JSON list of C-alpha atoms in Angstrom, two decimals:
[
{"chain": "A", "resi": 1, "resn": "MET", "atom": "CA", "xyz": [-115.37, -42.25, 21.65]},
{"chain": "A", "resi": 2, "resn": "TYR", "atom": "CA", "xyz": [-111.76, -41.15, 21.58]},
{"chain": "A", "resi": 3, "resn": "LEU", "atom": "CA", "xyz": [-109.51, -40.76, 18.56]},
{"chain": "A", "resi": 4, "resn": "PHE", "atom": "CA", "xyz": [-106.54, -43.06, 18.81]},
{"chain": "A", "resi": 5, "resn": "THR", "atom": "CA", "xyz": [-103.47, -42.83, 16.59]},
{"chain": "A", "resi": 6, "resn": "GLY", "atom": "CA", "xyz": [-100.81, -45.48, 16.55]},
{"chain": "A", "resi": 7, "resn": "SER", "atom": "CA", "xyz": [-97.09, -45.19, 15.92]},
{"chain": "A", "resi": 8, "resn": "LYS", "atom": "CA", "xyz": [-94.84, -48.08, 14.98]},
{"chain": "A", "resi": 9, "resn": "VAL", "atom": "CA", "xyz": [-91.86, -45.79, 15.74]},
{"chain": "A", "resi": 10, "resn": "THR", "atom": "CA", "xyz": [-92.72, -45.45, 19.43]},
{"chain": "A", "resi": 11, "resn": "GLY", "atom": "CA", "xyz": [-94.78, -48.62, 19.66]},
{"chain": "A", "resi": 12, "resn": "GLY", "atom": "CA", "xyz": [-97.34, -46.45, 21.33]},
{"chain": "A", "resi": 13, "resn": "PHE", "atom": "CA", "xyz": [-100.29, -44.25, 20.75]},
{"chain": "A", "resi": 14, "resn": "CYS", "atom": "CA", "xyz": [-101.84, -40.84, 21.17]},
{"chain": "A", "resi": 15, "resn": "VAL", "atom": "CA", "xyz": [-105.41, -40.34, 22.38]},
{"chain": "A", "resi": 16, "resn": "THR", "atom": "CA", "xyz": [-107.64, -37.29, 22.03]},
{"chain": "A", "resi": 17, "resn": "ARG", "atom": "CA", "xyz": [-111.32, -36.33, 21.80]},
{"chain": "A", "resi": 18, "resn": "LYS", "atom": "CA", "xyz": [-113.07, -35.10, 18.67]},
{"chain": "A", "resi": 19, "resn": "GLY", "atom": "CA", "xyz": [-114.15, -31.94, 20.50]},
{"chain": "A", "resi": 20, "resn": "LEU", "atom": "CA", "xyz": [-110.52, -31.05, 21.22]},
{"chain": "A", "resi": 21, "resn": "LEU", "atom": "CA", "xyz": [-109.05, -32.05, 17.87]},
{"chain": "A", "resi": 22, "resn": "GLU", "atom": "CA", "xyz": [-111.66, -30.59, 15.51]},
{"chain": "A", "resi": 23, "resn": "PRO", "atom": "CA", "xyz": [-111.10, -26.87, 16.35]},
{"chain": "A", "resi": 24, "resn": "SER", "atom": "CA", "xyz": [-107.30, -27.29, 16.56]},
{"chain": "A", "resi": 25, "resn": "LYS", "atom": "CA", "xyz": [-104.76, -26.87, 13.77]},
{"chain": "A", "resi": 26, "resn": "LEU", "atom": "CA", "xyz": [-104.97, -30.67, 13.38]},
{"chain": "A", "resi": 27, "resn": "GLY", "atom": "CA", "xyz": [-108.72, -30.60, 12.71]},
{"chain": "A", "resi": 28, "resn": "HIS", "atom": "CA", "xyz": [-108.05, -31.48, 9.07]},
{"chain": "A", "resi": 29, "resn": "ILE", "atom": "CA", "xyz": [-107.46, -35.06, 10.24]},
{"chain": "A", "resi": 30, "resn": "LEU", "atom": "CA", "xyz": [-111.20, -35.24, 10.84]},
{"chain": "A", "resi": 31, "resn": "THR", "atom": "CA", "xyz": [-112.50, -32.99, 8.07]},
{"chain": "A", "resi": 32, "resn": "GLU", "atom": "CA", "xyz": [-110.49, -34.85, 5.42]},
{"chain": "A", "resi": 33, "resn": "ASN", "atom": "CA", "xyz": [-111.60, -38.26, 6.78]},
{"chain": "A", "resi": 34, "resn": "PRO", "atom": "CA", "xyz": [-115.41, -38.40, 6.85]},
{"chain": "A", "resi": 35, "resn": "ASP", "atom": "CA", "xyz": [-115.36, -41.90, 8.41]},
{"chain": "A", "resi": 36, "resn": "LEU", "atom": "CA", "xyz": [-113.54, -40.43, 11.41]},
{"chain": "A", "resi": 37, "resn": "LEU", "atom": "CA", "xyz": [-115.51, -37.18, 11.46]},
{"chain": "A", "resi": 38, "resn": "HIS", "atom": "CA", "xyz": [-118.89, -38.94, 11.51]},
{"chain": "A", "resi": 39, "resn": "TYR", "atom": "CA", "xyz": [-117.86, -41.98, 13.62]},
{"chain": "A", "resi": 40, "resn": "THR", "atom": "CA", "xyz": [-118.64, -44.39, 10.76]},
{"chain": "A", "resi": 41, "resn": "ALA", "atom": "CA", "xyz": [-115.24, -46.08, 11.01]},
{"chain": "A", "resi": 42, "resn": "ALA", "atom": "CA", "xyz": [-115.50, -49.20, 13.14]},
{"chain": "A", "resi": 43, "resn": "PRO", "atom": "CA", "xyz": [-113.83, -48.83, 16.56]},
{"chain": "A", "resi": 44, "resn": "GLY", "atom": "CA", "xyz": [-110.31, -50.26, 16.56]},
{"chain": "A", "resi": 45, "resn": "VAL", "atom": "CA", "xyz": [-109.97, -50.29, 12.75]},
{"chain": "A", "resi": 46, "resn": "PHE", "atom": "CA", "xyz": [-107.07, -48.07, 11.69]},
{"chain": "A", "resi": 47, "resn": "LEU", "atom": "CA", "xyz": [-107.47, -45.67, 8.76]},
{"chain": "A", "resi": 48, "resn": "ARG", "atom": "CA", "xyz": [-104.33, -44.32, 7.05]},
{"chain": "A", "resi": 49, "resn": "TYR", "atom": "CA", "xyz": [-103.93, -40.57, 6.56]},
{"chain": "A", "resi": 50, "resn": "LYS", "atom": "CA", "xyz": [-100.71, -38.74, 5.66]},
{"chain": "A", "resi": 51, "resn": "GLY", "atom": "CA", "xyz": [-98.39, -41.43, 6.96]},
{"chain": "A", "resi": 52, "resn": "ARG", "atom": "CA", "xyz": [-100.22, -42.05, 10.24]},
{"chain": "A", "resi": 53, "resn": "SER", "atom": "CA", "xyz": [-103.06, -44.34, 11.23]},
{"chain": "A", "resi": 54, "resn": "TYR", "atom": "CA", "xyz": [-106.15, -43.39, 13.21]},
{"chain": "A", "resi": 55, "resn": "CYS", "atom": "CA", "xyz": [-109.10, -45.21, 14.76]},
{"chain": "A", "resi": 56, "resn": "TRP", "atom": "CA", "xyz": [-111.83, -44.67, 17.31]},
{"chain": "A", "resi": 57, "resn": "THR", "atom": "CA", "xyz": [-111.64, -46.40, 20.68]},
{"chain": "A", "resi": 58, "resn": "THR", "atom": "CA", "xyz": [-113.27, -46.16, 24.08]},
{"chain": "A", "resi": 59, "resn": "ILE", "atom": "CA", "xyz": [-111.95, -45.31, 27.52]},
{"chain": "A", "resi": 60, "resn": "THR", "atom": "CA", "xyz": [-113.77, -46.75, 30.53]},
{"chain": "A", "resi": 61, "resn": "ASN", "atom": "CA", "xyz": [-115.09, -44.52, 33.29]},
{"chain": "A", "resi": 62, "resn": "ASP", "atom": "CA", "xyz": [-112.11, -45.53, 35.41]},
{"chain": "A", "resi": 63, "resn": "GLY", "atom": "CA", "xyz": [-109.64, -44.50, 32.68]},
{"chain": "A", "resi": 64, "resn": "LYS", "atom": "CA", "xyz": [-108.77, -47.83, 31.07]},
{"chain": "A", "resi": 65, "resn": "ILE", "atom": "CA", "xyz": [-108.14, -48.22, 27.36]},
{"chain": "A", "resi": 66, "resn": "ALA", "atom": "CA", "xyz": [-108.66, -51.74, 26.07]},
{"chain": "A", "resi": 67, "resn": "LEU", "atom": "CA", "xyz": [-106.63, -52.52, 22.96]},
{"chain": "A", "resi": 68, "resn": "SER", "atom": "CA", "xyz": [-107.92, -55.30, 20.71]},
{"chain": "A", "resi": 69, "resn": "LYS", "atom": "CA", "xyz": [-105.55, -57.99, 19.48]},
{"chain": "A", "resi": 70, "resn": "ASN", "atom": "CA", "xyz": [-105.61, -56.31, 16.05]},
{"chain": "A", "resi": 71, "resn": "MET", "atom": "CA", "xyz": [-104.63, -52.97, 17.61]},
{"chain": "A", "resi": 72, "resn": "MET", "atom": "CA", "xyz": [-101.85, -54.64, 19.62]},
{"chain": "A", "resi": 73, "resn": "ASP", "atom": "CA", "xyz": [-100.56, -56.43, 16.51]},
{"chain": "A", "resi": 74, "resn": "PHE", "atom": "CA", "xyz": [-100.69, -53.22, 14.45]},
{"chain": "A", "resi": 75, "resn": "LEU", "atom": "CA", "xyz": [-98.65, -51.37, 17.08]},
{"chain": "A", "resi": 76, "resn": "GLU", "atom": "CA", "xyz": [-96.33, -54.34, 17.61]},
{"chain": "A", "resi": 77, "resn": "LEU", "atom": "CA", "xyz": [-97.19, -54.36, 21.33]},
{"chain": "A", "resi": 78, "resn": "ALA", "atom": "CA", "xyz": [-97.33, -57.41, 23.58]},
{"chain": "A", "resi": 79, "resn": "PRO", "atom": "CA", "xyz": [-99.17, -57.96, 26.86]},
{"chain": "A", "resi": 80, "resn": "GLY", "atom": "CA", "xyz": [-96.97, -56.80, 29.71]},
{"chain": "A", "resi": 81, "resn": "ASN", "atom": "CA", "xyz": [-95.18, -54.04, 27.79]},
{"chain": "A", "resi": 82, "resn": "ALA", "atom": "CA", "xyz": [-94.61, -51.02, 30.03]},
{"chain": "A", "resi": 83, "resn": "LEU", "atom": "CA", "xyz": [-95.87, -47.78, 28.49]},
{"chain": "A", "resi": 84, "resn": "LEU", "atom": "CA", "xyz": [-94.15, -44.46, 29.14]},
{"chain": "A", "resi": 85, "resn": "SER", "atom": "CA", "xyz": [-96.20, -41.28, 29.08]},
{"chain": "A", "resi": 86, "resn": "ILE", "atom": "CA", "xyz": [-93.87, -39.36, 26.79]},
{"chain": "A", "resi": 87, "resn": "ARG", "atom": "CA", "xyz": [-95.77, -36.19, 26.05]},
{"chain": "A", "resi": 88, "resn": "SER", "atom": "CA", "xyz": [-98.82, -34.27, 27.05]},
{"chain": "A", "resi": 89, "resn": "SER", "atom": "CA", "xyz": [-100.54, -31.36, 25.35]},
{"chain": "A", "resi": 90, "resn": "ASP", "atom": "CA", "xyz": [-103.77, -29.40, 25.56]},
{"chain": "A", "resi": 91, "resn": "ILE", "atom": "CA", "xyz": [-105.49, -31.82, 23.19]},
{"chain": "A", "resi": 92, "resn": "ALA", "atom": "CA", "xyz": [-103.93, -35.26, 23.70]},
{"chain": "A", "resi": 93, "resn": "PHE", "atom": "CA", "xyz": [-101.83, -37.62, 25.75]},
{"chain": "A", "resi": 94, "resn": "THR", "atom": "CA", "xyz": [-99.19, -39.89, 24.26]},
{"chain": "A", "resi": 95, "resn": "MET", "atom": "CA", "xyz": [-97.76, -43.20, 25.38]},
{"chain": "A", "resi": 96, "resn": "GLY", "atom": "CA", "xyz": [-94.76, -45.11, 24.03]},
{"chain": "A", "resi": 97, "resn": "VAL", "atom": "CA", "xyz": [-93.01, -48.41, 24.57]},
{"chain": "A", "resi": 98, "resn": "LYS", "atom": "CA", "xyz": [-89.87, -48.10, 22.42]},
{"chain": "A", "resi": 99, "resn": "GLY", "atom": "CA", "xyz": [-87.79, -45.60, 20.49]},
{"chain": "A", "resi": 100, "resn": "PRO", "atom": "CA", "xyz": [-85.58, -42.63, 21.30]},
{"chain": "A", "resi": 101, "resn": "LEU", "atom": "CA", "xyz": [-87.84, -41.05, 23.92]},
{"chain": "A", "resi": 102, "resn": "LEU", "atom": "CA", "xyz": [-87.92, -44.26, 25.92]},
{"chain": "A", "resi": 103, "resn": "GLU", "atom": "CA", "xyz": [-84.14, -44.48, 25.68]},
{"chain": "A", "resi": 104, "resn": "LYS", "atom": "CA", "xyz": [-83.89, -40.92, 27.04]},
{"chain": "A", "resi": 105, "resn": "ALA", "atom": "CA", "xyz": [-86.19, -41.87, 29.90]},
{"chain": "A", "resi": 106, "resn": "GLN", "atom": "CA", "xyz": [-84.04, -44.91, 30.72]},
{"chain": "A", "resi": 107, "resn": "ASN", "atom": "CA", "xyz": [-80.97, -42.65, 30.89]},
{"chain": "A", "resi": 108, "resn": "TYR", "atom": "CA", "xyz": [-82.76, -39.96, 32.92]},
{"chain": "A", "resi": 109, "resn": "GLU", "atom": "CA", "xyz": [-80.94, -39.26, 36.21]},
{"chain": "A", "resi": 110, "resn": "GLY", "atom": "CA", "xyz": [-84.08, -38.33, 38.14]},
{"chain": "A", "resi": 111, "resn": "GLU", "atom": "CA", "xyz": [-87.00, -40.47, 39.22]},
{"chain": "A", "resi": 112, "resn": "ILE", "atom": "CA", "xyz": [-89.88, -41.29, 36.88]},
{"chain": "A", "resi": 113, "resn": "PRO", "atom": "CA", "xyz": [-93.00, -42.29, 38.83]},
{"chain": "A", "resi": 114, "resn": "ILE", "atom": "CA", "xyz": [-94.58, -45.66, 38.01]},
{"chain": "A", "resi": 115, "resn": "PHE", "atom": "CA", "xyz": [-98.37, -45.90, 38.08]}
]
């Protein structure tokens, strides 16, 4: 299972693994949310914590993340939205579909690869 956090600001999400998040400075997200820490929260059901929302989700062996209709509605995403990989770190990857980072990408003079 992968920890998934949604953002209505970017219309996107951040994904990480418990094993990467727990020992990091953001480990309190798990330790202060026993339903996340012990995987008792139902996959795809967002839990609020300090202004953000988190849920567990799965990633297929070939790297696909399936978002339920409830997850899509929560994030205000629609089928066919293009997602921009807007940030990467040692513990997570982040995708977005709207907001200031997407606007910067649209105004970027170089080439942004499409996958």
